Short mmCIF file of C-alpha atoms in Angstrom, two decimals:
data_model
loop_
_atom_site.label_atom_id
_atom_site.label_comp_id
_atom_site.label_asym_id
_atom_site.label_seq_id
_atom_site.Cartn_x
_atom_site.Cartn_y
_atom_site.Cartn_z
CA MET R 1 109.44 45.39 -20.48
CA SER R 2 109.03 42.02 -22.24
CA ASP R 3 105.93 41.14 -24.28
CA SER R 4 104.92 38.55 -21.65
CA ASP R 5 105.20 41.13 -18.88
CA LYS R 6 103.04 43.53 -20.89
CA ALA R 7 100.48 40.80 -21.43
CA GLY R 8 100.46 39.98 -17.75
CA ASN R 9 99.99 43.63 -16.80
CA THR R 10 97.19 44.03 -19.32
CA ALA R 11 95.50 40.92 -18.01
CA VAL R 12 95.27 42.24 -14.49
CA ALA R 13 94.80 45.94 -15.09
CA VAL R 14 91.02 45.66 -15.15
CA GLY R 15 89.36 46.45 -11.85
CA ILE R 16 92.35 47.75 -9.88
CA GLU R 17 90.12 50.48 -8.58
CA HIS R 18 88.35 47.78 -6.53
CA ALA R 19 91.55 46.58 -4.84
CA HIS R 20 90.85 48.38 -1.58
CA LYS R 21 87.69 46.29 -1.28
CA GLU R 22 89.64 43.12 -2.13
CA GLN R 23 87.33 42.47 -5.02
CA ALA R 24 88.44 40.88 -8.26
CA PRO R 25 86.86 41.86 -11.54
CA PRO R 26 84.14 39.57 -12.90
CA ALA R 27 85.53 36.41 -14.45
CA ALA R 28 84.18 37.30 -17.86
CA THR R 29 86.26 40.51 -18.00
CA VAL R 30 89.59 38.93 -17.05
CA ALA R 31 91.87 37.17 -19.52
CA ILE R 32 94.55 35.74 -17.25
CA ASP R 33 97.97 35.51 -18.87
CA LYS R 34 99.40 32.06 -18.10
CA ALA R 35 103.03 33.19 -18.02
CA ALA R 36 102.21 35.97 -15.55
CA GLU R 37 100.17 33.53 -13.47
CA ARG R 38 103.03 31.03 -13.39
CA ARG R 39 105.46 33.70 -12.19
CA LEU R 40 102.98 34.76 -9.51
CA ARG R 41 102.42 31.17 -8.37
CA ASN R 42 106.17 30.58 -8.08
CA LYS R 43 106.53 33.72 -5.96
CA ILE R 44 103.67 32.66 -3.67
CA ASP R 45 105.21 29.18 -3.34
CA LEU R 46 108.51 30.68 -2.25
CA MET R 47 107.05 33.15 0.26
CA ILE R 48 104.23 31.10 1.82
CA VAL R 49 105.02 27.37 1.72
CA PRO R 50 108.37 27.18 3.58
CA THR R 51 107.12 29.07 6.64
CA VAL R 52 103.86 27.14 7.09
CA ALA R 53 105.64 23.84 6.37
CA LEU R 54 108.20 24.42 9.13
CA LEU R 55 105.50 25.51 11.58
CA TYR R 56 103.48 22.38 10.89
CA LEU R 57 106.59 20.18 11.10
CA PHE R 58 107.16 21.23 14.69
CA CYS R 59 103.44 21.25 15.43
CA PHE R 60 103.40 17.54 14.62
CA ILE R 61 106.72 16.87 16.36
CA ASP R 62 105.52 18.58 19.55
CA ARG R 63 102.41 16.40 19.46
CA ALA R 64 103.98 13.07 18.53
CA ASN R 65 107.28 13.26 20.43
CA ILE R 66 105.53 11.68 23.38
CA GLY R 67 105.93 8.38 21.52
CA ASN R 68 109.71 8.90 21.44
CA ALA R 69 109.67 10.02 25.07
CA ARG R 70 107.89 6.80 26.00
CA LEU R 71 110.86 4.79 24.76
CA ALA R 72 113.16 7.05 26.80
CA GLY R 73 111.53 6.33 30.15
CA LEU R 74 108.52 8.68 30.36
CA GLU R 75 106.14 6.01 31.71
CA ALA R 76 108.45 4.89 34.48
CA ASP R 77 109.33 8.41 35.61
CA LEU R 78 105.70 9.56 35.74
CA GLY R 79 104.47 6.31 37.28
CA LEU R 80 102.17 5.47 34.37
CA VAL R 81 100.60 2.02 34.55
CA GLY R 82 97.94 0.13 32.60
CA ASN R 83 96.05 2.49 30.29
CA ASP R 84 97.54 5.69 31.74
CA TYR R 85 99.57 6.32 28.58
CA ASN R 86 96.44 6.03 26.42
CA ALA R 87 94.63 8.44 28.73
CA LEU R 88 97.52 10.89 28.43
CA LEU R 89 97.16 10.78 24.65
CA SER R 90 93.39 11.15 24.80
CA VAL R 91 93.29 14.33 26.89
CA PHE R 92 95.14 16.13 24.10
CA TYR R 93 92.39 15.24 21.64
CA ILE R 94 89.58 16.41 23.90
CA SER R 95 90.74 20.04 23.76
CA TYR R 96 91.92 19.60 20.18
CA ILE R 97 88.49 18.51 18.93
CA VAL R 98 86.48 21.03 20.96
CA CYS R 99 88.62 23.98 19.79
CA GLU R 100 88.90 22.96 16.11
CA ILE R 101 86.07 24.93 14.51
CA PRO R 102 86.23 27.93 16.92
CA CYS R 103 89.94 28.25 16.18
CA ASN R 104 89.37 28.37 12.43
CA ILE R 105 86.67 31.03 12.84
CA LEU R 106 89.12 32.94 15.06
CA CYS R 107 91.76 32.51 12.35
CA LYS R 108 89.48 34.25 9.84
CA TRP R 109 88.52 37.00 12.28
CA MET R 110 92.05 37.60 13.56
CA GLY R 111 93.83 37.03 10.25
CA PRO R 112 96.06 34.02 9.54
CA GLY R 113 99.19 36.20 9.52
CA TRP R 114 98.69 36.82 13.25
CA PHE R 115 96.80 33.71 14.30
CA LEU R 116 99.23 31.06 13.01
CA PRO R 117 102.38 32.55 14.64
CA THR R 118 100.50 33.19 17.90
CA THR R 119 99.14 29.67 18.23
CA SER R 120 102.58 28.26 17.28
CA LEU R 121 104.14 30.26 20.07
CA GLY R 122 101.55 28.80 22.44
CA PHE R 123 102.19 25.14 21.65
CA GLY R 124 105.96 25.71 21.74
CA ILE R 125 105.64 26.97 25.30
CA ALA R 126 103.37 24.03 26.17
CA SER R 127 105.97 21.61 24.80
CA ILE R 128 108.64 23.10 27.04
CA GLY R 129 106.23 22.85 29.96
CA THR R 130 105.96 19.09 29.39
CA ALA R 131 109.65 18.75 30.24
CA PHE R 132 108.96 19.90 33.80
CA VAL R 133 106.03 17.64 34.74
CA HIS R 134 106.49 15.04 37.47
CA THR R 135 103.07 13.41 37.76
CA LYS R 136 100.39 12.01 35.50
CA SER R 137 98.00 14.85 36.41
CA GLN R 138 100.55 17.51 35.51
CA ALA R 139 101.30 15.80 32.21
CA MET R 140 97.61 15.58 31.34
CA GLY R 141 97.11 19.27 32.13
CA VAL R 142 99.96 20.32 29.84
CA ARG R 143 98.75 17.99 27.06
CA PHE R 144 95.28 19.55 27.31
CA ILE R 145 96.80 23.02 26.84
CA LEU R 146 98.89 21.72 23.95
CA GLY R 147 95.66 20.57 22.25
CA VAL R 148 94.11 24.04 22.61
CA PHE R 149 97.00 25.71 20.80
CA GLU R 150 97.54 23.04 18.17
CA ALA R 151 93.84 22.82 17.24
CA GLY R 152 94.03 25.70 14.77
CA MET R 153 97.18 24.72 12.90
CA LEU R 154 96.14 22.08 10.36
CA PRO R 155 92.80 23.69 9.39
CA GLY R 156 94.21 27.20 9.79
CA ILE R 157 97.04 26.63 7.33
CA ALA R 158 94.72 24.87 4.88
CA TYR R 159 92.26 27.78 5.07
CA TYR R 160 95.12 30.29 4.75
CA MET R 161 96.47 28.63 1.61
CA SER R 162 93.00 28.55 0.03
CA ARG R 163 93.27 32.36 -0.11
CA TRP R 164 96.27 32.07 -2.41
CA TYR R 165 95.78 29.03 -4.66
CA THR R 166 93.22 27.82 -7.19
CA ARG R 167 91.23 24.63 -6.67
CA ALA R 168 93.61 22.49 -8.76
CA GLU R 169 96.76 24.00 -7.24
CA LEU R 170 95.61 23.74 -3.65
CA THR R 171 95.81 19.95 -3.25
CA PHE R 172 99.53 19.79 -4.04
CA ARG R 173 100.32 22.92 -2.01
CA LEU R 174 98.55 21.43 1.00
CA SER R 175 100.71 18.34 0.57
CA LEU R 176 103.84 20.52 0.76
CA TYR R 177 103.08 21.25 4.40
CA ILE R 178 101.12 18.14 5.39
CA VAL R 179 104.09 16.08 4.16
CA MET R 180 105.68 17.40 7.32
CA ALA R 181 103.55 14.91 9.28
CA PRO R 182 105.42 11.83 7.99
CA LEU R 183 108.66 13.81 7.90
CA ALA R 184 108.03 14.74 11.52
CA GLY R 185 107.96 11.03 12.27
CA ALA R 186 111.27 10.54 10.46
CA PHE R 187 112.94 13.76 11.61
CA GLY R 188 111.44 13.44 15.07
CA GLY R 189 112.97 9.99 15.45
CA LEU R 190 116.37 11.25 14.28
CA LEU R 191 116.17 14.35 16.45
CA ALA R 192 115.10 12.35 19.50
CA SER R 193 117.97 9.93 18.92
CA ALA R 194 120.44 12.83 18.70
CA ILE R 195 119.02 14.52 21.80
CA LEU R 196 119.24 11.29 23.80
CA THR R 197 122.99 11.13 23.15
CA LEU R 198 123.39 14.29 25.25
CA PRO R 199 124.23 13.71 28.93
CA ASN R 200 121.86 16.48 29.99
CA PHE R 201 120.28 19.80 28.96
CA GLY R 202 120.68 22.02 31.97
CA SER R 203 118.91 20.17 34.78
CA LEU R 204 116.90 18.06 32.35
CA HIS R 205 117.66 14.46 31.38
CA ARG R 206 116.47 11.79 28.92
CA TRP R 207 112.86 12.33 27.74
CA GLN R 208 112.72 15.78 29.37
CA MET R 209 115.37 17.01 26.94
CA ILE R 210 113.24 15.96 23.96
CA PHE R 211 110.32 18.19 24.97
CA ALA R 212 112.49 21.16 26.02
CA ILE R 213 114.80 21.34 23.00
CA GLU R 214 112.03 20.77 20.44
CA GLY R 215 109.83 23.34 22.20
CA ILE R 216 112.58 25.96 22.04
CA ILE R 217 112.98 25.39 18.30
CA THR R 218 109.21 25.83 17.86
CA ILE R 219 109.24 29.17 19.70
CA GLY R 220 112.05 30.43 17.49
CA LEU R 221 110.14 29.51 14.33
CA ALA R 222 106.96 31.15 15.68
CA LEU R 223 108.77 34.45 16.32
CA ILE R 224 110.23 34.42 12.80
CA SER R 225 106.79 33.71 11.29
CA PHE R 226 105.39 36.92 12.80
CA LEU R 227 107.65 38.68 10.28
CA THR R 228 107.23 36.39 7.27
CA LEU R 229 103.51 35.59 7.11
CA THR R 230 100.99 37.98 5.57
CA ASP R 231 97.20 37.63 5.78
CA ARG R 232 96.24 37.85 2.12
CA PRO R 233 97.47 39.06 -1.28
CA GLN R 234 96.40 42.67 -0.67
CA THR R 235 98.68 42.96 2.38
CA ALA R 236 101.69 41.22 0.80
CA ARG R 237 104.56 43.69 0.55
CA TRP R 238 106.33 41.34 -1.85
CA LEU R 239 103.59 41.64 -4.51
CA ASN R 240 103.15 44.68 -6.76
CA ALA R 241 99.71 46.13 -7.56
CA GLU R 242 99.27 44.11 -10.76
CA GLU R 243 100.26 40.86 -9.04
CA LYS R 244 97.84 41.53 -6.19
CA GLN R 245 94.98 42.00 -8.63
CA LEU R 246 95.92 38.87 -10.57
CA ALA R 247 96.07 36.91 -7.29
CA LEU R 248 92.50 37.97 -6.51
CA ALA R 249 91.17 37.48 -10.03
CA ARG R 250 92.40 33.94 -10.48
CA ILE R 251 90.80 32.83 -7.20
CA ASN R 252 87.54 34.63 -7.87
CA VAL R 253 87.11 33.10 -11.32
CA GLU R 254 86.23 29.75 -9.65
CA ARG R 255 83.61 31.15 -7.28
CA VAL R 256 79.96 31.12 -8.28
CA SER R 257 77.80 34.20 -7.58
CA THR R 258 80.41 36.32 -5.81
CA HIS R 259 82.93 39.00 -6.72
CA GLU R 260 84.33 39.29 -3.20
CA VAL R 261 87.26 37.01 -2.49
CA LEU R 262 87.40 37.70 1.26
CA ASP R 263 83.87 38.19 2.57
CA LYS R 264 82.83 39.24 6.06
CA LEU R 265 81.82 36.68 8.69
CA ASN R 266 78.26 35.60 8.03
CA LYS R 267 76.22 33.05 10.02
CA THR R 268 74.47 31.70 6.93
CA LYS R 269 77.76 31.02 5.17
CA LEU R 270 79.24 29.53 8.33
CA ARG R 271 76.38 27.01 8.31
CA ARG R 272 76.89 26.36 4.59
CA GLY R 273 80.41 25.20 5.37
CA LEU R 274 79.36 23.02 8.29
CA PHE R 275 76.35 21.28 6.76
CA ASN R 276 77.60 20.67 3.24
CA PRO R 277 76.99 17.00 2.27
CA VAL R 278 80.36 16.60 0.56
CA VAL R 279 82.13 18.19 3.52
CA LEU R 280 80.39 15.81 5.95
CA GLY R 281 81.11 12.76 3.79
CA THR R 282 84.74 13.73 3.29
CA ALA R 283 85.13 14.53 7.00
CA LEU R 284 83.93 11.01 7.86
CA ILE R 285 86.57 9.60 5.50
CA PHE R 286 89.25 11.75 7.16
CA ALA R 287 88.13 10.49 10.56
CA PHE R 288 88.68 6.90 9.42
CA ASP R 289 92.05 7.84 7.94
CA ASN R 290 93.26 9.62 11.05
CA VAL R 291 92.78 6.50 13.15
CA THR R 292 95.73 5.18 11.15
CA VAL R 293 97.75 8.41 10.80
CA GLN R 294 97.69 9.34 14.46
CA GLY R 295 98.04 5.72 15.51
CA LEU R 296 101.30 5.53 13.57
CA ALA R 297 102.51 8.79 15.10
CA PHE R 298 101.91 7.63 18.66
CA PHE R 299 102.56 3.90 18.43
CA LEU R 300 105.06 3.24 15.62
CA PRO R 301 107.97 3.38 18.10
CA THR R 302 106.11 0.86 20.26
CA ILE R 303 105.31 -1.35 17.26
CA VAL R 304 108.95 -1.26 16.17
CA ARG R 305 110.00 -2.26 19.69
CA THR R 306 107.81 -5.37 19.48
CA ILE R 307 109.32 -6.25 16.08
CA TYR R 308 112.93 -5.67 17.19
CA PRO R 309 112.82 -6.18 20.97
CA THR R 310 116.56 -6.78 21.38
CA ALA R 311 117.68 -3.59 19.62
CA THR R 312 118.90 -0.61 21.61
CA THR R 313 116.58 2.34 22.25
CA VAL R 314 118.45 4.55 19.75
CA THR R 315 118.31 1.79 17.10
CA GLN R 316 114.58 1.35 17.67
CA GLN R 317 114.13 5.10 17.20
CA LEU R 318 116.05 4.91 13.91
CA TYR R 319 113.89 2.02 12.66
CA THR R 320 110.88 4.37 12.76
CA VAL R 321 112.45 6.67 10.15
CA PRO R 322 112.30 4.72 6.79
CA PRO R 323 108.50 4.15 6.75
CA TYR R 324 107.97 7.88 7.25
CA VAL R 325 110.34 8.74 4.40
CA VAL R 326 108.33 6.52 2.05
CA GLY R 327 105.13 8.08 3.40
CA ALA R 328 106.49 11.56 2.68
CA PHE R 329 107.22 10.63 -0.94
CA PHE R 330 103.67 9.42 -1.57
CA THR R 331 102.21 12.37 0.32
CA LEU R 332 103.68 14.54 -2.45
CA LEU R 333 103.11 12.13 -5.35
CA LEU R 334 99.38 11.46 -4.93
CA PRO R 335 98.35 15.12 -4.41
CA GLY R 336 100.63 16.00 -7.34
CA ILE R 337 98.52 13.74 -9.53
CA CYS R 338 95.39 15.45 -8.16
CA TRP R 339 96.86 18.84 -9.14
CA ARG R 340 97.43 17.78 -12.74
CA THR R 341 94.02 16.10 -13.08
CA ASP R 342 92.06 18.64 -10.96
CA SER R 343 90.33 15.63 -9.41
CA ARG R 344 90.53 14.33 -5.85
CA GLN R 345 87.74 11.85 -5.17
CA TYR R 346 89.22 9.07 -7.30
CA MET R 347 92.50 9.35 -5.38
CA VAL R 348 90.64 9.13 -2.05
CA ILE R 349 89.28 5.79 -3.21
CA ALA R 350 92.59 4.59 -4.66
CA ALA R 351 94.51 5.29 -1.43
CA ALA R 352 92.54 2.81 0.69
CA PRO R 353 93.69 -0.58 -0.71
CA MET R 354 97.39 -0.09 0.19
CA VAL R 355 96.50 0.65 3.81
CA MET R 356 94.19 -2.36 3.84
CA ALA R 357 96.99 -4.57 2.49
CA GLY R 358 99.36 -3.37 5.21
CA TYR R 359 97.00 -4.28 8.04
CA ILE R 360 96.19 -7.63 6.46
CA MET R 361 99.94 -8.33 6.56
CA PHE R 362 100.03 -7.38 10.26
CA LEU R 363 97.16 -9.73 11.01
CA ALA R 364 98.33 -12.61 8.81
CA SER R 365 102.00 -12.83 9.79
CA HIS R 366 104.19 -12.67 12.89
CA ALA R 367 107.42 -12.49 10.87
CA SER R 368 109.39 -9.35 11.72
CA ALA R 369 110.32 -8.57 8.11
CA VAL R 370 106.70 -8.87 6.92
CA ARG R 371 105.32 -6.72 9.72
CA TYR R 372 107.99 -4.06 9.27
CA GLY R 373 107.30 -4.06 5.51
CA ALA R 374 103.61 -3.51 6.26
CA THR R 375 104.40 -0.16 7.91
CA PHE R 376 105.74 1.08 4.55
CA LEU R 377 102.51 0.20 2.73
CA ILE R 378 100.40 1.91 5.38
CA ALA R 379 102.46 5.10 5.46
CA SER R 380 102.49 5.33 1.67
CA SER R 381 98.76 6.09 1.45
CA ALA R 382 97.47 7.15 4.84
CA PHE R 383 99.28 10.49 5.08
CA ALA R 384 98.33 11.55 1.54
CA LEU R 385 94.64 11.74 2.44
CA GLY R 386 95.31 14.76 4.67
CA PRO R 387 95.94 17.23 1.82
CA ILE R 388 93.52 15.50 -0.53
CA THR R 389 90.50 15.61 1.81
CA ASN R 390 91.17 19.19 2.93
CA ALA R 391 91.48 20.30 -0.68
CA GLN R 392 88.28 18.44 -1.53
CA VAL R 393 86.17 20.22 1.10
CA SER R 394 87.74 23.54 0.06
CA ALA R 395 86.83 22.87 -3.57
CA ASN R 396 83.19 22.17 -2.73
CA VAL R 397 82.21 25.42 -1.03
CA VAL R 398 82.17 28.89 -2.55
CA SER R 399 82.76 31.65 0.01
CA ASP R 400 85.80 32.29 2.18
CA THR R 401 83.61 32.11 5.30
CA ALA R 402 82.13 28.74 4.36
CA ARG R 403 85.62 27.49 3.57
CA SER R 404 86.85 28.35 7.07
CA THR R 405 84.19 26.19 8.75
CA ALA R 406 84.29 23.44 6.10
CA ILE R 407 88.00 22.86 6.64
CA GLY R 408 87.51 23.15 10.40
CA MET R 409 84.76 20.52 10.26
CA ASN R 410 86.93 18.17 8.21
CA VAL R 411 89.87 18.43 10.61
CA MET R 412 87.59 18.15 13.65
CA PHE R 413 86.23 14.84 12.37
CA GLY R 414 89.78 13.78 11.55
CA ASN R 415 90.82 14.31 15.11
CA ILE R 416 87.88 12.34 16.42
CA GLY R 417 89.63 9.56 14.54
CA GLY R 418 92.82 10.63 16.28
CA LEU R 419 91.10 10.29 19.66
CA ILE R 420 89.98 6.77 18.73
CA SER R 421 93.56 5.94 17.72
CA THR R 422 94.84 6.66 21.23
CA TRP R 423 92.94 3.58 22.42
CA SER R 424 93.53 1.37 19.38
CA PHE R 425 96.76 -0.22 20.63
CA GLN R 426 96.27 -1.47 24.20
CA SER R 427 99.20 -2.71 26.28
CA TRP R 428 97.44 -6.02 27.00
CA ASP R 429 96.88 -6.51 23.23
CA GLY R 430 100.63 -6.68 22.53
CA PRO R 431 102.94 -7.74 21.15
CA ASN R 432 100.98 -8.45 17.95
CA TYR R 433 98.04 -6.07 18.58
CA PRO R 434 95.30 -7.96 16.67
CA ILE R 435 92.58 -5.59 17.94
CA GLY R 436 94.45 -2.44 16.91
CA ASN R 437 95.36 -3.86 13.52
CA GLY R 438 91.83 -5.17 12.97
CA LEU R 439 90.36 -1.76 13.80
CA ASN R 440 92.65 -0.08 11.27
CA LEU R 441 91.75 -2.64 8.62
CA ALA R 442 88.09 -1.85 9.25
CA THR R 443 88.58 1.92 9.00
CA SER R 444 90.63 1.70 5.80
CA SER R 445 87.98 -0.57 4.28
CA SER R 446 85.35 1.99 5.29
CA ILE R 447 87.30 4.68 3.38
CA LEU R 448 87.00 2.58 0.22
CA VAL R 449 83.25 2.12 0.67
CA CYS R 450 82.42 5.69 1.75
CA GLY R 451 84.65 7.25 -0.92
CA THR R 452 82.94 5.24 -3.66
CA LEU R 453 79.43 6.03 -2.42
CA LEU R 454 80.24 9.75 -2.15
CA LEU R 455 81.62 9.78 -5.70
CA LEU R 456 78.46 8.19 -7.07
CA TRP R 457 76.27 10.67 -5.15
CA MET R 458 78.23 13.69 -6.40
CA LYS R 459 77.89 12.55 -10.01
CA ARG R 460 74.18 11.90 -9.60
CA ASP R 461 73.52 15.27 -7.95
CA ASN R 462 75.48 17.09 -10.65
CA ARG R 463 73.27 15.46 -13.30
CA ARG R 464 70.19 16.56 -11.34
CA ARG R 465 71.45 20.14 -11.08
CA ALA R 466 72.26 20.26 -14.80
CA ALA R 467 68.82 18.92 -15.73
CA GLU R 468 66.78 21.28 -13.54
CA SER R 469 68.21 24.59 -14.79
CA SER R 470 66.27 26.26 -11.98
CA ARG R 471 67.71 29.78 -12.12
CA GLU R 472 64.12 31.01 -11.69
CA GLU R 473 64.59 30.56 -7.95
CA LEU R 474 67.03 33.50 -7.99
CA ILE R 475 64.34 35.92 -9.17
CA GLY R 476 63.57 38.49 -6.49
CA MET R 477 66.58 37.60 -4.36
CA SER R 478 69.03 40.30 -3.33
CA GLU R 479 72.71 40.09 -4.25
CA GLN R 480 73.55 39.15 -0.65
CA GLU R 481 70.91 36.41 -0.57
CA ILE R 482 72.32 34.96 -3.80
CA GLU R 483 75.85 34.98 -2.37
CA ASP R 484 74.59 33.31 0.81
CA LEU R 485 73.35 30.34 -1.23
CA ASP R 486 76.98 29.24 -1.59
CA TRP R 487 76.92 25.57 -2.77
CA LYS R 488 73.12 25.69 -3.00
CA HIS R 489 73.35 28.09 -5.94
CA PRO R 490 71.79 26.41 -9.01
CA ASP R 491 74.92 27.03 -11.10
CA PHE R 492 77.21 25.31 -8.60
CA ARG R 493 78.53 21.82 -9.42
CA TRP R 494 80.32 19.43 -7.12
CA ASN R 495 84.02 19.22 -7.94
CA ILE R 496 85.03 15.59 -8.15
#
């Protein structure tokens, strides 16, 4: 055994007798060996990230492929007129928003290793079902069911990964799966273009083939994930005993007033996650951001059609790909900077001006090249706020229970923004869409303002907490009552 291996084993040997309770030893008693931690982190990256990234890729594709189907004749075949397409998009978000927080609580109760594959299987089946609808009512019913199953994916994966990664690491790891949102736009456009070159898929034609083939792929990935995902470090067959203890210890070292990494469901802690001021402020920012993110997902093919109206349908699909590729690059770059600096709020603020510039270009010019260039600026920042905001709310609660509802709250607010986006680009507002572009300029400007105000408040409240030194309030409280304080504990500081 090498000296580094011995050091790593020594570092995690303390407290193994508590492993069956999934408790890590107190932070003061653990000297974490950095080489052992790096090897563990690399192993977790390899075993966790690819599966959740692929699941989220097809989660987003199954949601957004309706935009590609629209170009392939969906509206005409279903008899959609006026605002029917917008209504079809909206019904998805009604179930999505309502089920957001309950799904994340269910994810904790059921275990992510079972919940994530099960819900993926559900939305894969719903996607296939969309291929067989013939009326607007049928399509709306299937989209509603799709929203129920997809509601738990984004917050569920974020919550799941918070069990494995430290505060600094989490932002970049979240980006490794949320980057699948812009890649879904790029890959979805390519895949839709390839599918549309087929004469038929069984009895299905044109847009029907898009939903059926992509749904089948989703079901296959869901079945595989039942075998590859594991709930938590203690149930991971690919970790040895020392690695399991190190995995618990390095997470626990960041948590104030608790030695239990995975606590039991607790109403007080559930409320701590929901009514945390930083969570609420960040969730509002994510709502503003998602007006743009989901608007791009649903309407970029339509926007491209107005820019290049004489191009063929396949060419228009291909024009949607490059902006998403650029968006994917920045979705990794900006959270990567957050990882190295262990800071997220400054990047939230910095992301807004590029989106603002893109919508100013849309409003100021009718030139095709300028408007197409604007989509690159918008995609470069908008998608990155997904991992950054989810990591920020995760960093500003203490317990696993509070984290489940905090992330659920953030994503729920985000999808209220998604619901708004379904009505942001009206058919009668085309081809230049001044109302939709003006709305997105307003929301991106609001991100800049809200992000700055939240940063100033966090700094001010941290100074207040440091000055008060009010640990006297803990006198007479039981250990459980102290743990239930969560972010209200006097030693807690907001993580900027």
